[in-house]
mmCIF file of C-alpha atoms in Angstrom:
data_model
loop_
_atom_site.group_PDB
_atom_site.id
_atom_site.type_symbol
_atom_site.label_atom_id
_atom_site.label_comp_id
_atom_site.label_asym_id
_atom_site.label_seq_id
_atom_site.Cartn_x
_atom_site.Cartn_y
_atom_site.Cartn_z
ATOM 1 C CA MET A 1 40.836 7.853 78.494
ATOM 2 C CA ASN A 2 39.423 5.782 75.651
ATOM 3 C CA ASP A 3 36.061 5.454 77.353
ATOM 4 C CA PRO A 4 33.470 7.549 75.487
ATOM 5 C CA TYR A 5 31.803 8.345 78.823
ATOM 6 C CA LEU A 6 34.988 10.044 80.039
ATOM 7 C CA LYS A 7 35.255 12.035 76.822
ATOM 8 C CA GLU A 8 31.672 13.163 77.376
ATOM 9 C CA ALA A 9 32.536 14.077 80.975
ATOM 10 C CA LYS A 10 35.452 16.192 79.753
ATOM 11 C CA ALA A 11 33.133 17.951 77.265
ATOM 12 C CA ARG A 12 30.574 18.604 80.021
ATOM 13 C CA MET A 13 33.272 20.091 82.273
ATOM 14 C CA LYS A 14 34.428 22.326 79.431
ATOM 15 C CA LYS A 15 30.824 23.387 78.848
ATOM 16 C CA ALA A 16 30.558 24.511 82.496
ATOM 17 C CA GLY A 17 33.628 26.702 81.936
ATOM 18 C CA ASP A 18 32.205 28.085 78.703
ATOM 19 C CA LEU A 19 28.926 28.934 80.422
ATOM 20 C CA LEU A 20 30.841 30.745 83.158
ATOM 21 C CA ARG A 21 32.706 32.722 80.500
ATOM 22 C CA GLU A 22 29.362 33.830 79.007
ATOM 23 C CA GLU A 23 27.946 34.768 82.429
ATOM 24 C CA LEU A 24 31.054 36.771 83.297
ATOM 25 C CA ALA A 25 30.822 38.660 80.004
ATOM 26 C CA GLY A 26 27.449 39.991 81.144
ATOM 27 C CA VAL A 27 28.823 41.334 84.433
ATOM 28 C CA ARG A 28 29.662 45.014 84.194
ATOM 29 C CA THR A 29 33.157 46.309 84.663
ATOM 30 C CA GLY A 30 34.010 50.004 84.425
ATOM 31 C CA ARG A 31 34.014 50.010 80.625
ATOM 32 C CA ALA A 32 31.205 49.577 78.135
ATOM 33 C CA SER A 33 30.737 46.255 76.375
ATOM 34 C CA THR A 34 27.988 45.160 74.026
ATOM 35 C CA SER A 35 27.884 41.817 75.870
ATOM 36 C CA LEU A 36 26.052 43.628 78.694
ATOM 37 C CA LEU A 37 22.981 43.859 76.477
ATOM 38 C CA GLU A 38 23.253 40.631 74.458
ATOM 39 C CA HIS A 39 20.840 38.735 76.686
ATOM 40 C CA VAL A 40 18.179 41.478 76.805
ATOM 41 C CA GLN A 41 14.918 40.140 75.368
ATOM 42 C CA VAL A 42 12.712 42.653 73.534
ATOM 43 C CA GLU A 43 8.943 42.217 73.176
ATOM 44 C CA VAL A 44 8.368 43.118 69.525
ATOM 45 C CA TYR A 45 6.329 41.768 66.582
ATOM 46 C CA GLY A 46 4.261 39.682 69.004
ATOM 47 C CA SER A 47 7.209 37.690 70.368
ATOM 48 C CA ARG A 48 10.379 38.053 72.427
ATOM 49 C CA MET A 49 13.629 38.466 70.509
ATOM 50 C CA PRO A 50 17.234 39.052 71.583
ATOM 51 C CA LEU A 51 18.302 42.677 71.238
ATOM 52 C CA ASN A 52 21.201 41.816 68.924
ATOM 53 C CA GLN A 53 18.685 40.470 66.366
ATOM 54 C CA LEU A 54 16.841 43.806 66.248
ATOM 55 C CA ALA A 55 19.674 46.319 66.221
ATOM 56 C CA SER A 56 23.386 46.817 65.833
ATOM 57 C CA LEU A 57 25.257 47.484 69.059
ATOM 58 C CA THR A 58 28.459 49.529 69.148
ATOM 59 C CA VAL A 59 30.718 51.133 71.747
ATOM 60 C CA PRO A 60 31.564 54.627 70.444
ATOM 61 C CA GLU A 61 33.042 55.743 73.787
ATOM 62 C CA PRO A 62 34.496 53.818 76.748
ATOM 63 C CA ARG A 63 31.376 54.433 78.855
ATOM 64 C CA MET A 64 28.631 54.467 76.209
ATOM 65 C CA ILE A 65 26.793 51.809 74.210
ATOM 66 C CA ALA A 66 25.027 52.910 71.037
ATOM 67 C CA ILE A 67 22.073 50.922 69.702
ATOM 68 C CA GLN A 68 20.981 51.426 66.109
ATOM 69 C CA PRO A 69 17.599 49.668 65.582
ATOM 70 C CA TRP A 70 17.093 48.246 62.099
ATOM 71 C CA ASP A 71 13.386 49.055 62.355
ATOM 72 C CA LYS A 72 12.823 52.536 63.770
ATOM 73 C CA GLY A 73 9.433 51.425 65.162
ATOM 74 C CA SER A 74 11.102 49.008 67.574
ATOM 75 C CA ALA A 75 13.101 51.740 69.372
ATOM 76 C CA ALA A 76 10.488 52.235 72.118
ATOM 77 C CA ALA A 77 10.290 48.470 72.757
ATOM 78 C CA ILE A 78 14.101 48.272 72.958
ATOM 79 C CA GLU A 79 14.190 51.151 75.428
ATOM 80 C CA LYS A 80 11.509 49.486 77.563
ATOM 81 C CA ALA A 81 13.324 46.114 77.497
ATOM 82 C CA ILE A 82 16.576 47.686 78.708
ATOM 83 C CA HIS A 83 14.724 49.345 81.593
ATOM 84 C CA GLU A 84 12.998 46.056 82.501
ATOM 85 C CA ALA A 85 16.259 44.072 82.404
ATOM 86 C CA ASN A 86 17.253 45.659 85.746
ATOM 87 C CA LEU A 87 20.816 46.322 84.650
ATOM 88 C CA GLY A 88 20.898 49.735 86.276
ATOM 89 C CA LEU A 89 21.090 51.415 82.863
ATOM 90 C CA ASN A 90 19.018 54.333 81.580
ATOM 91 C CA PRO A 91 18.762 54.394 77.784
ATOM 92 C CA ILE A 92 18.347 57.756 76.047
ATOM 93 C CA LYS A 93 16.535 57.987 72.703
ATOM 94 C CA ASP A 94 18.493 60.240 70.362
ATOM 95 C CA ALA A 95 16.910 60.648 66.901
ATOM 96 C CA ASP A 96 17.150 57.198 65.259
ATOM 97 C CA MET A 97 19.575 55.862 67.837
ATOM 98 C CA ILE A 98 19.435 54.804 71.474
ATOM 99 C CA ARG A 99 22.393 55.737 73.652
ATOM 100 C CA VAL A 100 23.064 53.856 76.880
ATOM 101 C CA PRO A 101 25.521 55.699 79.138
ATOM 102 C CA LEU A 102 27.172 53.575 81.806
ATOM 103 C CA PRO A 103 27.195 55.298 85.185
ATOM 104 C CA GLU A 104 30.372 55.328 87.256
ATOM 105 C CA LEU A 105 30.541 52.293 89.518
ATOM 106 C CA THR A 106 30.641 53.063 93.228
ATOM 107 C CA GLU A 107 32.959 51.111 95.519
ATOM 108 C CA GLU A 108 29.960 49.395 97.112
ATOM 109 C CA ARG A 109 28.566 48.364 93.706
ATOM 110 C CA ARG A 110 31.985 47.009 92.695
ATOM 111 C CA ARG A 111 32.078 44.826 95.813
ATOM 112 C CA ASP A 112 28.549 43.574 95.044
ATOM 113 C CA LEU A 113 29.627 42.699 91.504
ATOM 114 C CA VAL A 114 32.646 40.799 92.849
ATOM 115 C CA LYS A 115 30.273 38.768 95.041
ATOM 116 C CA VAL A 116 28.154 37.975 91.976
ATOM 117 C CA VAL A 117 31.271 36.898 90.057
ATOM 118 C CA HIS A 118 32.304 34.603 92.916
ATOM 119 C CA LYS A 119 28.787 33.121 93.012
ATOM 120 C CA PHE A 120 28.970 32.360 89.276
ATOM 121 C CA GLY A 121 32.404 30.799 89.786
ATOM 122 C CA GLU A 122 31.150 28.603 92.611
ATOM 123 C CA GLN A 123 28.175 27.444 90.510
ATOM 124 C CA ALA A 124 30.563 26.460 87.717
ATOM 125 C CA LYS A 125 32.775 24.547 90.176
ATOM 126 C CA VAL A 126 29.737 22.693 91.539
ATOM 127 C CA ALA A 127 28.774 21.725 87.984
ATOM 128 C CA VAL A 128 32.304 20.413 87.324
ATOM 129 C CA ARG A 129 32.297 18.455 90.597
ATOM 130 C CA ASN A 130 28.933 16.920 89.710
ATOM 131 C CA VAL A 131 30.357 15.759 86.381
ATOM 132 C CA ARG A 132 33.355 14.298 88.246
ATOM 133 C CA ARG A 133 31.036 12.439 90.640
ATOM 134 C CA ASP A 134 29.029 11.008 87.732
ATOM 135 C CA ALA A 135 32.176 9.924 85.889
ATOM 136 C CA ILE A 136 33.688 8.233 88.949
ATOM 137 C CA ASP A 137 30.371 6.478 89.653
ATOM 138 C CA HIS A 138 30.403 5.234 86.057
ATOM 139 C CA VAL A 139 33.951 3.886 86.465
ATOM 140 C CA LYS A 140 33.043 2.163 89.744
ATOM 141 C CA LYS A 141 30.011 0.512 88.122
ATOM 142 C CA GLN A 142 32.204 -0.771 85.301
ATOM 143 C CA GLU A 143 34.727 -2.102 87.834
ATOM 144 C CA LYS A 144 31.992 -3.787 89.876
ATOM 145 C CA SER A 145 30.531 -5.486 86.789
ATOM 146 C CA LYS A 146 34.044 -6.685 85.876
ATOM 147 C CA GLU A 147 34.164 -4.639 82.653
ATOM 148 C CA LEU A 148 37.281 -2.919 84.002
ATOM 149 C CA ALA A 149 40.280 -4.207 85.916
ATOM 150 C CA LYS A 150 41.022 -2.580 89.267
ATOM 151 C CA ASP A 151 44.211 -0.898 87.964
ATOM 152 C CA ALA A 152 42.420 0.488 84.895
ATOM 153 C CA ALA A 153 39.620 1.812 87.089
ATOM 154 C CA ARG A 154 42.103 3.611 89.399
ATOM 155 C CA GLN A 155 43.842 5.111 86.347
ATOM 156 C CA MET A 156 40.524 6.346 84.944
ATOM 157 C CA GLU A 157 39.557 7.854 88.308
ATOM 158 C CA LYS A 158 42.933 9.605 88.379
ATOM 159 C CA SER A 159 42.265 10.966 84.854
ATOM 160 C CA VAL A 160 38.869 12.268 85.925
ATOM 161 C CA GLN A 161 40.422 13.994 88.950
ATOM 162 C CA GLU A 162 43.121 15.587 86.762
ATOM 163 C CA MET A 163 40.452 16.868 84.331
ATOM 164 C CA THR A 164 38.510 18.272 87.277
ATOM 165 C CA ASP A 165 41.573 19.985 88.755
ATOM 166 C CA LEU A 166 42.434 21.594 85.407
ATOM 167 C CA GLN A 167 38.897 22.862 84.863
ATOM 168 C CA ILE A 168 38.600 24.246 88.402
ATOM 169 C CA ALA A 169 41.962 26.016 88.015
ATOM 170 C CA ASP A 170 40.648 27.547 84.769
ATOM 171 C CA ILE A 171 37.460 28.685 86.551
ATOM 172 C CA ASP A 172 39.513 30.242 89.369
ATOM 173 C CA LYS A 173 41.628 32.076 86.794
ATOM 174 C CA MET A 174 38.532 33.460 85.005
ATOM 175 C CA VAL A 175 37.002 34.627 88.302
ATOM 176 C CA ALA A 176 40.256 36.273 89.424
ATOM 177 C CA GLN A 177 40.607 38.069 86.075
ATOM 178 C CA LYS A 178 37.025 39.384 86.182
ATOM 179 C CA GLU A 179 37.474 40.477 89.805
ATOM 180 C CA ALA A 180 40.630 42.377 88.834
ATOM 181 C CA ASP A 181 38.748 44.026 85.932
ATOM 182 C CA ILE A 182 35.923 45.145 88.233
ATOM 183 C CA LEU A 183 38.173 46.515 90.953
ATOM 184 C CA ALA A 184 40.689 48.118 88.541
ATOM 185 C CA PHE A 185 38.963 51.478 88.202
#
């Protein structure tokens, strides 16, 4: 595993898992989380900015997100951005604050969310498998050009497969945990 290409492959596999973790954080479970709104882009000051750069987000109750804009003039733009994000949320302007109540999830909506979680998991697995394919191709090229002995090449391919298996097991665990969170209520 001394080959820098294999170290890069391991980092790329880990990155696929990290990206999945971020995507899963944005999928709604039964409880409120500020990560639901982190990726909302607000059109303000002539450009698009992430919501968390315009306001502080808190969870005062299990099914409520409170947004405190730093500039009171941006409240209407924040409200509009949440509506346009198609998250199924209806923000309510309350004095200087915006409250976002989370509606109860229906059984049908929970099943839809589980399908979305599985889709994200499958995309992450495909990304890991693509990295594995690239790494094994790299090893085979080195073997063909006589930079690597046959035994060393087989050992490196085995290492790549072990990395892949570990990362896919981690992805399966993340998907199963998120599915359990969604269906728990």
